[in-house]
Coordinates of C-alpha atoms in Angstrom, one line a residue:
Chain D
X1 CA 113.9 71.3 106.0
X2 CA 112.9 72.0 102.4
X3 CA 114.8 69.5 100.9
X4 CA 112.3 66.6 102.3
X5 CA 108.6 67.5 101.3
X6 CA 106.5 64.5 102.5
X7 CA 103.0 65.9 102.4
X8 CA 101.8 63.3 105.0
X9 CA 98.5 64.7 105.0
X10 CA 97.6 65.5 101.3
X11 CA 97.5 61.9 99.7
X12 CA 96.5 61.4 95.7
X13 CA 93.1 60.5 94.9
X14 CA 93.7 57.3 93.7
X15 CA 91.0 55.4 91.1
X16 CA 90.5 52.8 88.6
X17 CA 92.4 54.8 86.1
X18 CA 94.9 56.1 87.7
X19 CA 96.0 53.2 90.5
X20 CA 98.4 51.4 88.6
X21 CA 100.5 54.9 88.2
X22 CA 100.7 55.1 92.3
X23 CA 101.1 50.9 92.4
X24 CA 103.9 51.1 90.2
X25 CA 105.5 54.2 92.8
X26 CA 105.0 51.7 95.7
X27 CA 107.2 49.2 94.1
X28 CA 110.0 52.0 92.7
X29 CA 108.6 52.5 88.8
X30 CA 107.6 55.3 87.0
X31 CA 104.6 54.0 84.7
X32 CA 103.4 55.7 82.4
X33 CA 100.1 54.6 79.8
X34 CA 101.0 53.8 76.2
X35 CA 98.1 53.8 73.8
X36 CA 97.7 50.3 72.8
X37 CA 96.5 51.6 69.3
X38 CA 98.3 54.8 68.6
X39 CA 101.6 54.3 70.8
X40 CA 101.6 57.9 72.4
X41 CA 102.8 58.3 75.9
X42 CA 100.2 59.8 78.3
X43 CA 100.8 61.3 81.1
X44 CA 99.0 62.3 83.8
X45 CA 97.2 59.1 83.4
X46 CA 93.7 58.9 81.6
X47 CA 90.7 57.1 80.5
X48 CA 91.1 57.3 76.6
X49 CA 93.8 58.4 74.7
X50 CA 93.9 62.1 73.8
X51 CA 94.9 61.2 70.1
X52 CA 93.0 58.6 69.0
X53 CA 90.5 58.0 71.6
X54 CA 91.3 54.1 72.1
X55 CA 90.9 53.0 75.6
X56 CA 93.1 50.0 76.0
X57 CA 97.1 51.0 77.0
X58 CA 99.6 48.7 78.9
X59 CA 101.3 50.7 81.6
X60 CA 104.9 51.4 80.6
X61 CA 108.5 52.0 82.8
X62 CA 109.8 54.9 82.4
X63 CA 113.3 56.0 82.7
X64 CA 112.7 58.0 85.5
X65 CA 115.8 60.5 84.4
X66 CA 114.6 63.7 82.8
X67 CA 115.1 67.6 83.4
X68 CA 113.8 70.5 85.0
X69 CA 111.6 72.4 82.0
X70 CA 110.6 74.8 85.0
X71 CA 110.1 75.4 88.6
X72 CA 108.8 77.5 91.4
X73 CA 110.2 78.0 95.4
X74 CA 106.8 78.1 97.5
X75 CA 107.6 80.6 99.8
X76 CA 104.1 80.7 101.3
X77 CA 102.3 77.3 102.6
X78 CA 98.6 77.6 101.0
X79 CA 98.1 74.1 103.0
X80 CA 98.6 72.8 106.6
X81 CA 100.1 70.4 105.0
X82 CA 103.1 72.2 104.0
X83 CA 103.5 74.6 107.0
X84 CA 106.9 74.8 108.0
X85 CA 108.2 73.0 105.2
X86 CA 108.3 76.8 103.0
X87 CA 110.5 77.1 101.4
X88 CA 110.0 74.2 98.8
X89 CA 110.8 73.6 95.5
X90 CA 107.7 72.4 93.1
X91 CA 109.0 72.0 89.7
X92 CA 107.8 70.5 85.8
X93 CA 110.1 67.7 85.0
X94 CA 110.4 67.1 81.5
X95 CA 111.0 63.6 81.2
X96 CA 113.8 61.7 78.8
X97 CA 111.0 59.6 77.3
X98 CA 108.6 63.2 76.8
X99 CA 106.2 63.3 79.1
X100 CA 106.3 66.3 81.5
X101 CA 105.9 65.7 85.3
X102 CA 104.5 67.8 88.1
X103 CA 107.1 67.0 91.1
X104 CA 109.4 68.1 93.5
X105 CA 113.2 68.7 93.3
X106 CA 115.0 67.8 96.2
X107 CA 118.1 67.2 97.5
X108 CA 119.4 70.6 96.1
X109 CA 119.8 74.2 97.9
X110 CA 116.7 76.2 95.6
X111 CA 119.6 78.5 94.9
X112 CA 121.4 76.1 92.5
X113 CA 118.4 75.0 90.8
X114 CA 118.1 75.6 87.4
X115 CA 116.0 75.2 83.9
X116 CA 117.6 72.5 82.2
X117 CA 119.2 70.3 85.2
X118 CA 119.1 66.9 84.7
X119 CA 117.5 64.6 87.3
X120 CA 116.5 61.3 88.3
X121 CA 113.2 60.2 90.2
X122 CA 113.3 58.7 93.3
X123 CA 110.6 57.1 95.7
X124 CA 109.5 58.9 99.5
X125 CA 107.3 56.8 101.3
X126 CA 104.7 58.5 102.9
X127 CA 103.3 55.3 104.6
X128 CA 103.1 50.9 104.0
X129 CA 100.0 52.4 101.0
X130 CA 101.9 55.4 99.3
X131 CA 105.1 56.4 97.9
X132 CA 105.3 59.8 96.1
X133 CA 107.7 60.3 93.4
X134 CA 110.3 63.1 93.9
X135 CA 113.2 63.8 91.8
X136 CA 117.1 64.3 92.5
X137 CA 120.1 66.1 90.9
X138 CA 121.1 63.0 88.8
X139 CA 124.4 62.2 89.5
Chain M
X1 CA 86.3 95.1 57.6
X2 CA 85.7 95.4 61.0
X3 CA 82.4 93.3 62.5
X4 CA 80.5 96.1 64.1
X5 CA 77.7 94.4 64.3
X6 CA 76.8 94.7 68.0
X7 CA 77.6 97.9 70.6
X8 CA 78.0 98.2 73.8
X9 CA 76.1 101.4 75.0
X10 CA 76.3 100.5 79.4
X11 CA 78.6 100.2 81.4
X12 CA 78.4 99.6 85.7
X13 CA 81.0 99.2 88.1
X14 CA 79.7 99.7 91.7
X15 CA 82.4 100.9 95.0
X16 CA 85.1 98.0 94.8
X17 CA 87.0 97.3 97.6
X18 CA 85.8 95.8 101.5
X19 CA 82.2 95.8 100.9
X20 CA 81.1 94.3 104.1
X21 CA 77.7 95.2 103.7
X22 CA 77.1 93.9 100.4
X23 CA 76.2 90.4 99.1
X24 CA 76.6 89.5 95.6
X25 CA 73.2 90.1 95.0
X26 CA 72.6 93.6 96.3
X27 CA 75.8 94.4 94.1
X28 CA 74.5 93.2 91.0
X29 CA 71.3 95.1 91.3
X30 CA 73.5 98.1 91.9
X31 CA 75.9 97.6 88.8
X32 CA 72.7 97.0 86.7
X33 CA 71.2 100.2 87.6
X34 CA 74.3 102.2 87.2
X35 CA 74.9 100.6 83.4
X36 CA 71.1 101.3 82.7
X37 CA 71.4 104.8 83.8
X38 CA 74.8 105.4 81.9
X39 CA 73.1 104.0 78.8
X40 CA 69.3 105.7 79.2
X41 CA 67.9 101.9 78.3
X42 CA 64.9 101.1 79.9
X43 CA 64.7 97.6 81.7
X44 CA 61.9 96.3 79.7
X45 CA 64.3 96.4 76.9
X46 CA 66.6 94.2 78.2
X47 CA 65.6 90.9 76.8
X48 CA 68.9 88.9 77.3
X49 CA 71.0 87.8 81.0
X50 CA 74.4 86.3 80.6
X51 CA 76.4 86.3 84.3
X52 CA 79.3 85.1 85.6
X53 CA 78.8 83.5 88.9
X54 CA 81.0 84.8 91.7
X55 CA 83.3 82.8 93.9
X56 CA 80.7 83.7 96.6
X57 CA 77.5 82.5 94.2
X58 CA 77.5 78.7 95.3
X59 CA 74.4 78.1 93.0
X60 CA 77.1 78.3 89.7
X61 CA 75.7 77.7 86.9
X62 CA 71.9 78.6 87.7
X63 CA 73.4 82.1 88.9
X64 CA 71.2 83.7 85.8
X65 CA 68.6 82.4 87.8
X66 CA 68.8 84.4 90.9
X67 CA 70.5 87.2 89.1
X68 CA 67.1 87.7 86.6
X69 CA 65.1 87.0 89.9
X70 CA 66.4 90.0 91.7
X71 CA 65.9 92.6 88.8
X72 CA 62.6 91.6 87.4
X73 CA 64.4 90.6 83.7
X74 CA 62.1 87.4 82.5
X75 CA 64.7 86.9 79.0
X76 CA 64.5 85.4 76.0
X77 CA 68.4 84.6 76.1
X78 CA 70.1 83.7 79.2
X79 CA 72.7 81.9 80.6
X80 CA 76.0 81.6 82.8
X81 CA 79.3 80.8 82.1
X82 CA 82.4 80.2 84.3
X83 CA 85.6 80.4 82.7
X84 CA 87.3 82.8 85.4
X85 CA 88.9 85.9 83.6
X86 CA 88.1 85.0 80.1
X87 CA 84.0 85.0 81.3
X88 CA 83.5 88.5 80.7
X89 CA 84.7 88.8 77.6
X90 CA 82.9 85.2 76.5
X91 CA 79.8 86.4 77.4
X92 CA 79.6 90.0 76.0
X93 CA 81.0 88.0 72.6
X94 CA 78.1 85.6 73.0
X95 CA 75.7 88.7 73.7
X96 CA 76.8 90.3 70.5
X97 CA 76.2 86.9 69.0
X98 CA 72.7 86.9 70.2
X99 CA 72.2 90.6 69.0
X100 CA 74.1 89.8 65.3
X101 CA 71.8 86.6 65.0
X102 CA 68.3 88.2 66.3
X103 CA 68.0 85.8 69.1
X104 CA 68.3 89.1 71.3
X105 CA 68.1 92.5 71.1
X106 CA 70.1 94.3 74.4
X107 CA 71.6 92.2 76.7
X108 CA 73.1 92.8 80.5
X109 CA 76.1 90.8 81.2
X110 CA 76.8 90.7 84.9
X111 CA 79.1 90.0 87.4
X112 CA 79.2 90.3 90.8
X113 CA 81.2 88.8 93.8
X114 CA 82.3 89.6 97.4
X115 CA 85.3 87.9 97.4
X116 CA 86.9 90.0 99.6
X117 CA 84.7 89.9 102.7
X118 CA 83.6 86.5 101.9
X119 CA 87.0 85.0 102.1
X120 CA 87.6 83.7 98.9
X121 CA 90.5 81.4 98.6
X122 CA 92.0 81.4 95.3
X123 CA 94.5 78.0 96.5
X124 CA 93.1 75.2 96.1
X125 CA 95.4 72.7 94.2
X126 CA 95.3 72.8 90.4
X127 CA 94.8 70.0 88.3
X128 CA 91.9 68.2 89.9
X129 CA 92.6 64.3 90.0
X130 CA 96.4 65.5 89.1
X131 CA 96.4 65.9 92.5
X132 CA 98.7 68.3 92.5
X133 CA 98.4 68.8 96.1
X134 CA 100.6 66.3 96.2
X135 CA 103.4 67.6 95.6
X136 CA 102.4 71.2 97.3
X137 CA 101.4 73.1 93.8
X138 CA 98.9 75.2 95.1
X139 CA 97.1 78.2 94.0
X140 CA 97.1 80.5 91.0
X141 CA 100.6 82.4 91.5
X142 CA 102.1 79.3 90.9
X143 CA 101.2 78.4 87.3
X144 CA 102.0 81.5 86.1
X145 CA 105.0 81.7 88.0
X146 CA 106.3 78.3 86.7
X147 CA 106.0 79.9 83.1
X148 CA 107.7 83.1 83.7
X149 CA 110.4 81.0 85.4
X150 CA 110.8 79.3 81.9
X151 CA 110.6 82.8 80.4
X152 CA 113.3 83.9 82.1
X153 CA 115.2 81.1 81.7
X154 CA 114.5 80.9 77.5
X155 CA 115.0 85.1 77.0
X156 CA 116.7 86.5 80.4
X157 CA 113.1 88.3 81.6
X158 CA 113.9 89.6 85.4
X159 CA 112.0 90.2 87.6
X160 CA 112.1 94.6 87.5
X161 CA 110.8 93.5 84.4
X162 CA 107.6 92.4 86.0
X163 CA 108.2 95.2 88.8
X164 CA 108.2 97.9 85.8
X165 CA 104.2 96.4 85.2
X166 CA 103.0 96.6 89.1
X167 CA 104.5 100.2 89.0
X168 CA 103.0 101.4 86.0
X169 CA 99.3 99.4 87.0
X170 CA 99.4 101.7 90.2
X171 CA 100.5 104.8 89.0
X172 CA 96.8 104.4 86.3
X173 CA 95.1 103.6 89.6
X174 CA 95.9 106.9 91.7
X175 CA 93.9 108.4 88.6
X176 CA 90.7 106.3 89.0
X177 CA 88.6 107.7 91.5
X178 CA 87.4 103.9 92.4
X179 CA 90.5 102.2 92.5
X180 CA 91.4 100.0 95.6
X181 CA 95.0 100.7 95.7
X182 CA 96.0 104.4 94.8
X183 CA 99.2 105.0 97.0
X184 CA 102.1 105.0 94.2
X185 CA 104.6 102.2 94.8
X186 CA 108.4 101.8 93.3
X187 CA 110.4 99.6 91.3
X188 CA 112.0 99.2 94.8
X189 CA 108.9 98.4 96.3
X190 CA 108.2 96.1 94.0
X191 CA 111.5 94.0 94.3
X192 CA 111.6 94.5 98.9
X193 CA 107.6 92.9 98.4
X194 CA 107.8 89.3 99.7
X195 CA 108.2 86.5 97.4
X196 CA 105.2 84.3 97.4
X197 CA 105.7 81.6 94.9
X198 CA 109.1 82.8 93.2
X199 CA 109.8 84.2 90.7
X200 CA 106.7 86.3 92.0
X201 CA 106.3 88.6 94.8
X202 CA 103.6 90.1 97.1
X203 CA 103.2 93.0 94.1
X204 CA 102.9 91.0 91.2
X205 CA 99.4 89.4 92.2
X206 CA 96.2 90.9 91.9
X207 CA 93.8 91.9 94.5
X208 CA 90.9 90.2 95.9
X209 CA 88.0 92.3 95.7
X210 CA 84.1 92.8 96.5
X211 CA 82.1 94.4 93.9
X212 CA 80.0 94.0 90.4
X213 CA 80.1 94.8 87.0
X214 CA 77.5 95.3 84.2
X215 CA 78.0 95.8 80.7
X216 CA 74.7 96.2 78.3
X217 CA 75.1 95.0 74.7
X218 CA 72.7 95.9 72.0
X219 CA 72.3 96.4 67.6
X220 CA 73.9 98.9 66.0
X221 CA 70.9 100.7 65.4
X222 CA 69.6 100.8 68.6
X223 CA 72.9 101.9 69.9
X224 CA 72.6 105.5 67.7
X225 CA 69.7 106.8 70.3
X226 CA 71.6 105.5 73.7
X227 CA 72.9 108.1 76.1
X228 CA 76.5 108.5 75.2
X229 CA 78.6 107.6 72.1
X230 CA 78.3 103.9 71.4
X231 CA 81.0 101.6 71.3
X232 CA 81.3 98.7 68.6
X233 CA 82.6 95.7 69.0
X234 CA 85.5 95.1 65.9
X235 CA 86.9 91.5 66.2
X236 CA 86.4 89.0 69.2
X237 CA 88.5 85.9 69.3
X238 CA 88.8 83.0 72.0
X239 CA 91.6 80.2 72.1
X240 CA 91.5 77.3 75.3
X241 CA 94.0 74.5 76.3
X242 CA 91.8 72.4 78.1
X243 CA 95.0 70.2 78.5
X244 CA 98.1 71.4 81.3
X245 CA 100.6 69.1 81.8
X246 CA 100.2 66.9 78.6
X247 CA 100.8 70.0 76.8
X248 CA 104.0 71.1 76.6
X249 CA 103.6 74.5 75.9
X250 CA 101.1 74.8 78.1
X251 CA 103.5 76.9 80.2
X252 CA 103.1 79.7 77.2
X253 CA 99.7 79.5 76.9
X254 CA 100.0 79.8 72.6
X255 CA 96.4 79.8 72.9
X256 CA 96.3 83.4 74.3
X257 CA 97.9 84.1 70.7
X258 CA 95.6 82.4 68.5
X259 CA 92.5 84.5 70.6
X260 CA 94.1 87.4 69.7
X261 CA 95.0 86.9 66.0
X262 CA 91.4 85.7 65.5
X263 CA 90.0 89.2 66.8
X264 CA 92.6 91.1 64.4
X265 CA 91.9 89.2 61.4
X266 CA 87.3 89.8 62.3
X267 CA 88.5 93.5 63.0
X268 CA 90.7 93.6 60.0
X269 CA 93.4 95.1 62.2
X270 CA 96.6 94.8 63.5
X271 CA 99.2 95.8 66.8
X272 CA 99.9 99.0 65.2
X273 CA 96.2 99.8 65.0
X274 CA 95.5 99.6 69.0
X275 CA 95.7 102.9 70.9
X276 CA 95.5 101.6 74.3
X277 CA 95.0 97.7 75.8
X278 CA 93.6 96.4 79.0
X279 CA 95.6 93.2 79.3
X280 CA 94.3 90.5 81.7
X281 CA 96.7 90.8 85.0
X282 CA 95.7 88.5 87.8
X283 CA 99.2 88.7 87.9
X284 CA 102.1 91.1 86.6
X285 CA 103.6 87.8 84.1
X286 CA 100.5 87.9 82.9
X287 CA 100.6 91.3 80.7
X288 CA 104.2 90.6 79.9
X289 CA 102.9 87.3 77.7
X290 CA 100.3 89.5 76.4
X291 CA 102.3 92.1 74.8
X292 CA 104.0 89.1 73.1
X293 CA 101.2 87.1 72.5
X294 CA 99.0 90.2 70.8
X295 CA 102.0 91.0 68.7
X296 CA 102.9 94.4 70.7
X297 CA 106.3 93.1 70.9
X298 CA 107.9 89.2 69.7
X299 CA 108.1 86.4 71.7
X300 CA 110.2 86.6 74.6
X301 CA 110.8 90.5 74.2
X302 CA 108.1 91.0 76.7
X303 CA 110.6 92.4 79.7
X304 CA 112.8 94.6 77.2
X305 CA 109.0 96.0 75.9
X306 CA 108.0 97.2 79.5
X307 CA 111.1 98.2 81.0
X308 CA 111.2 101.6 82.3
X309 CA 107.4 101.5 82.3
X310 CA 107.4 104.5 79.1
X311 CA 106.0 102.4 76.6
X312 CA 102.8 101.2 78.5
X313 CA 101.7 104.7 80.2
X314 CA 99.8 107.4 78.9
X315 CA 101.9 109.3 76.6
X316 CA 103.9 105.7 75.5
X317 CA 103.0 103.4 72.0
X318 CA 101.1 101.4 74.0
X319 CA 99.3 102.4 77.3
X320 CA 98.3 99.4 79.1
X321 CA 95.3 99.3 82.3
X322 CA 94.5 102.9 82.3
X323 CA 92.4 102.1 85.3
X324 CA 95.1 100.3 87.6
X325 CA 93.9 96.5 85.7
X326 CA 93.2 93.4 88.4
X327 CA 96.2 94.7 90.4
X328 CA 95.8 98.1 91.4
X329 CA 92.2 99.0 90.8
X330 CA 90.1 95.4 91.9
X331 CA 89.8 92.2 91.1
X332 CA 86.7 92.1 89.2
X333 CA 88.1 89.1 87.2
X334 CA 88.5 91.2 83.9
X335 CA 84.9 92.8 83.9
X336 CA 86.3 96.3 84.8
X337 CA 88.9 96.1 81.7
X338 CA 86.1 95.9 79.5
X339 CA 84.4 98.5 81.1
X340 CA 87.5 101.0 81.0
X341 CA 88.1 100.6 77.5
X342 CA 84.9 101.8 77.0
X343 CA 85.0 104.7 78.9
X344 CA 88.7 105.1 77.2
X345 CA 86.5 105.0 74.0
X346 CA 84.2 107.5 75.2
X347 CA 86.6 110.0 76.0
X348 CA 85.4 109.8 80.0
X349 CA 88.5 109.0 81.4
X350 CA 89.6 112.4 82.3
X351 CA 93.9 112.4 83.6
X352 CA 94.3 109.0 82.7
X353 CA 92.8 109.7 79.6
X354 CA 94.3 108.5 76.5
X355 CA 94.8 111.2 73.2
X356 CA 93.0 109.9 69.9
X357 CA 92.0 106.2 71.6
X358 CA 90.3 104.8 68.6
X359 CA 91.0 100.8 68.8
X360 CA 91.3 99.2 72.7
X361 CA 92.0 95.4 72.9
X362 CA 90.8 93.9 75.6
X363 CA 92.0 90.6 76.8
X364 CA 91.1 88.0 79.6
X365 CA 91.9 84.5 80.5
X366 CA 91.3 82.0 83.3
X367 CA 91.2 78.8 85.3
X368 CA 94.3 76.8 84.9
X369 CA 95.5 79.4 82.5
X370 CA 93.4 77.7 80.2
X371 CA 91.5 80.2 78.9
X372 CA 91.5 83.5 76.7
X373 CA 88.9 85.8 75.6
X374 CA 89.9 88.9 73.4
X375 CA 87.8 91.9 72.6
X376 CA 88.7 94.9 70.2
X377 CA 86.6 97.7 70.7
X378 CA 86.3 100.9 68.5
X379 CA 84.0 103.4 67.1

C-alpha cells in the first residue's frame, strides 16, 4: 500500500550535525536548530548558520503541524527500496513555524491531496535506531 | 550596447543517439574536428580547453586533462566545470572572458558523454546528506515536478499545457536531420504517456543520449576571416541557489530570472528583441518557467503562453528549440542549444529555419535546479 512508505532499506546518513534532528524523531520531536546568535530557524540541519555564520544553536521543538507547499505521486520506484510501494506520495511541507520539510504524506488517497492541506507529523519506526518523520491529514 | 566582444566562429555536434561504439573520448575528438572544419581554424590556434565532464568521464574535474591529451592542444587556459545544464553556457562565457581579457585567444569548449550506452542513471537521491532517499525523492523529474505542481496549484497550469511543449519540441526535431526522436507525437500522446513522477509523464523528460559537442570561441577580429558568418556573443548572465529546501522559493528557481535579466541589461536588450530561444528542457516544466522567467510572458502565464503550440513554432512570436531541445533531438545537456542558435544565426537551418533571426537567447540550468547560465547571441 502507498499510504505506508517505510523505506527499510534507505536509512539517513546520520552525523555529528545532524544526529540530534534523527534523536529527537526517536523520541516523537521535530527539532529544528535555532541560531544561538541570530535566532533564525534552520532547517535541514547545518554546521553554521546561513545568516550570520555563528556555529552555536540549541535544538528547538517544533510544532510538527504545517501544510503541503507542494507534492509529487512517484509513479516509478528509482530504488529497490521503494519497489512495490509506487504509487507514493513525496511532498514539501511547509511548516507553521517556517521551515519547509522534505516528507511524505500519508494516510490520504493521492487523489485528495492538495497544495495547501494542513498536516501534522507523525513518527514510523523503521527499527529500535530510527524513526522517520511522516506527516498526516491533520485532523 | 551590446558586449560583442568575443564570437563564436565553430560549432560540432557529432551522430547522437545509441553510440555503442563510441567512448567519450573518440567523440570528443570527432566533435572537435567537425567545429574546426566548420570554422577553417587551424588547431595550433586553439590556445584555450574548457570541458564539461560527462556522466561517463569518472576522472571529473581533470577531464581537460584527458580531453587536451587526446587532441594534441597543450593551452594556455584550461579547465572543467560541472554544473550539469548550465556548463555549456558557463564555459563558452568564461571562454569569451578569457578572449575579452587576453588570457586566450580561440578556445574549444567541449563536451562529450555516452550516457546512453553507458547506462547513466540520472536517480540518485537529491540533496546529499538531506538524505532525501529517505523519504523516496529520487531523481531529476521529481524536483521539477514538485515546482510545477505548485505552479499549477498558484496559476491553474495543466498539464496539455506542458503536452503543447513536448509536441511542439518534436515537431522542430522531424526537421533536424540528427535528431534522436523525429516521429511526430500528439497532444494525445502526450497526455496517454505514463506518468513518472506526476504531474510529469513519460513525454515530458528529456532523452538520454551518447554524443559530443564543440563550440570554438575567439576575438572579434579574428572571427572576420573564419569560414562562415561569425556570431557575437551580446549579454551573458548566470544566477545559482546553492540552497534547496531552506529556500523557499527554491521551487521557482527566481535565480533563472536574475541570469536572464543580467544578459539583457550587458546586451542592452529586451524580450521583444529575441527572434527565436533555445530554452533549457531536461524537462517540458522547464521551458514553461523560462518563458516567464526571460520575460516572454509574466509569472505564472507560462501554460496560457504555450497553449496551442503557435506562439513557440516557426512562424509564432517566439519559436522555441528549433532543433527538437534536450527532448526530442538528444540530451547533450544544453551544448546542442548553443550550437543551434548559431546555426539559426547563420541562416543554416534550412525548414526549420527561422525568417530574420537576429537575437537567440540561449538558456541552461542544472544540478538540483540550482543553476542557470544565459547566452544571447546575435550578429
Amino acid at each position: 500500500m502507498n499510504d505506508k512508505p517505510k523505506a527499510a532499506s534507505i536509512r539517513p546518513t546520520i552525523n555529528d550535525v545532524n544526529r540530534p534532528f534523527w534523536d529527537g524523531c526517536g523520541r516523537g520531536h521535530l527539532l529544528v536548530q535555532r541560531c544561538s546568535h541570530c535566532g533564525r530557524l534552520r532547517y535541514p540541519a547545518a554546521l553554521v548558520c546561513p545568516n550570520c555564520l555563528a556555529s552555536e544553536a540549541q535544538w528547538q521543538p517544533m510544532s510538527g503541524r504545517g501544510q503541503v507547499f507542494s507534492f509529487v505521486v512517484f509513479h516509478r520506484a528509482y530504488h529497490p527500496a521503494w519497489e512495490g510501494k509506487v504509487p507514493y506520495t513525496v511532498a514539501l511541507i511547509e511548516l507553521d513555524e517556517g521551515p519547509v520539510m522534505l516528507s511524505n504524506v500519508v494516510g490520504v488517497d493521492p487523489a485528495k491531496l492538495a497544495v495547501g492541506l494542513p498536516v501534522a507529523v507523525a513518527f514510523e519506526a523503521v527499527d529500535d535506531s530510527l524513526s522517520i518523520p511522516v506527516f498526516k491529514p491533520a485532523g | 550596447m551590446a558586449w560583442r566582444q568575443a564570437s563564436i566562429v565553430g560549432v560540432g555536434a557529432t551522430r547522437q543517439g545509441k553510440l555503442p561504439d563510441e567512448t567519450p573520448l573518440s567523440l570528443a575528438a570527432q566533435a572537435f574536428c567537425l567545429a574546426l572544419e566548420d570554422c577553417g581554424i587551424d588547431k595550433g590556434e586553439v590556445d584555450g580547453l574548457l570541458t564539461m565532464p560527462g556522466t561517463t568521464s569518472p576522472e571529473g574535474a581533470k577531464n581537460y586533462l584527458n580531453v587536451g591529451e587526446l587532441v594534441g592542444v597543450n593551452p594556455r587556459f584550461t579547465g572543467s566545470l560541472t554544473m550539469g545544464g548550465a556548463t555549456g553556457g558557463a564555459l563558452v562565457q568564461i571562454a569569451a572572458m578569457a578572449i575579452a581579457t587576453g588570457m586566450a585567444k580561440t578556445v574549444a569548449c567541449i563536451f562529450a558523454d555516452t550516457a546512453r550506452t553507458g547506462g547513466s542513471r540520472f536517480a540518485a537521491a537529491a540533496g546529499g546528506d538531506d538524505s532525501w532517499g529517505v523519504w523516496g525523492m529520487f531523481g531529476n523529474a521529481a524536483n521539477s515536478a514538485m515546482g510545477f505542481r505548485r505552479h499549477m496549484a498558484l496559476y491553474g497550469s495543466r498539464s496539455e499545457h506542458l503536452g503543447w511543449i513536448a509536441v511542439t519540441c518534436r515537431k522542430h526535431a522531424a526537421m533536424n536531420p540528427n535528431a534522436v526522436m523525429r516521429d511526430p507525437i500528439t497532444l494525445d500522446d502526450h497526455q496517454n504517456s505514463r506518468l513518472i513522477v506526476d504531474p510529469l509523464r513519460l513525454l515530458d523528460c528529456c532523452l538520454i543520449s551518447d554524443g559530443a559537442v564543440c563550440v570554438i570561441v575567439t576575438s572579434p577580429e579574428r572571427a572576420r576571416d573564419c569560414r562562415k558568418r561569425p556570431v557575437a556573443i551580446w549579454g551573458m548572465g548566470q544566477g545559482h541557489t546553492t540552497e534547496n529546501l531552506r529556500l523557499r522559493e527554491w521551487w521557482y528557481l527566481p535565480h533563472q530570472r536574475d541570469c536572464v535579466a543580467d544578459a539583457y541589461r550587458m546586451a542592452g536588450v529586451s524580450p521583444k528583441d529575441i527572434s527565436v530561444a533555445q530554452l533549457y528542457d531536461n524537462f517540458t516544466v522547464a521551458v514553461l518557467f523560462w518563458l516567464e522567467h526571460a520575460g516572454f510572458c509574466a509569472e505564472g502565464e507560462g501554460g496560457a503562453f504555450v497553449e496551442g503550440g503557435a506562439r513557440i513554432t516557426l512562424g509564432g512570436s517566439l519559436p522555441i528549440n528549433t532543433a527538437g531541445g534536450n527532448l526530442s533531438e538528444s540530451y547533450m545537456q544544453g551544448w546542442l542549444h548553443i550550437v543551434e542558435g548559431v546555426r539559426q544565426l547563420r541562416g543554416e537551418c534550412g525548414e526549420r529555419q527561422v525568417a530574420d533571426a537576429e537575437l537567440c537567447l540561449v538558456t541552461g540550468r542544472g544540478m538540483t535546479l540550482n543553476t542557470a547560465s544565459c547566452l544571447i547571441l546575435g550578429h
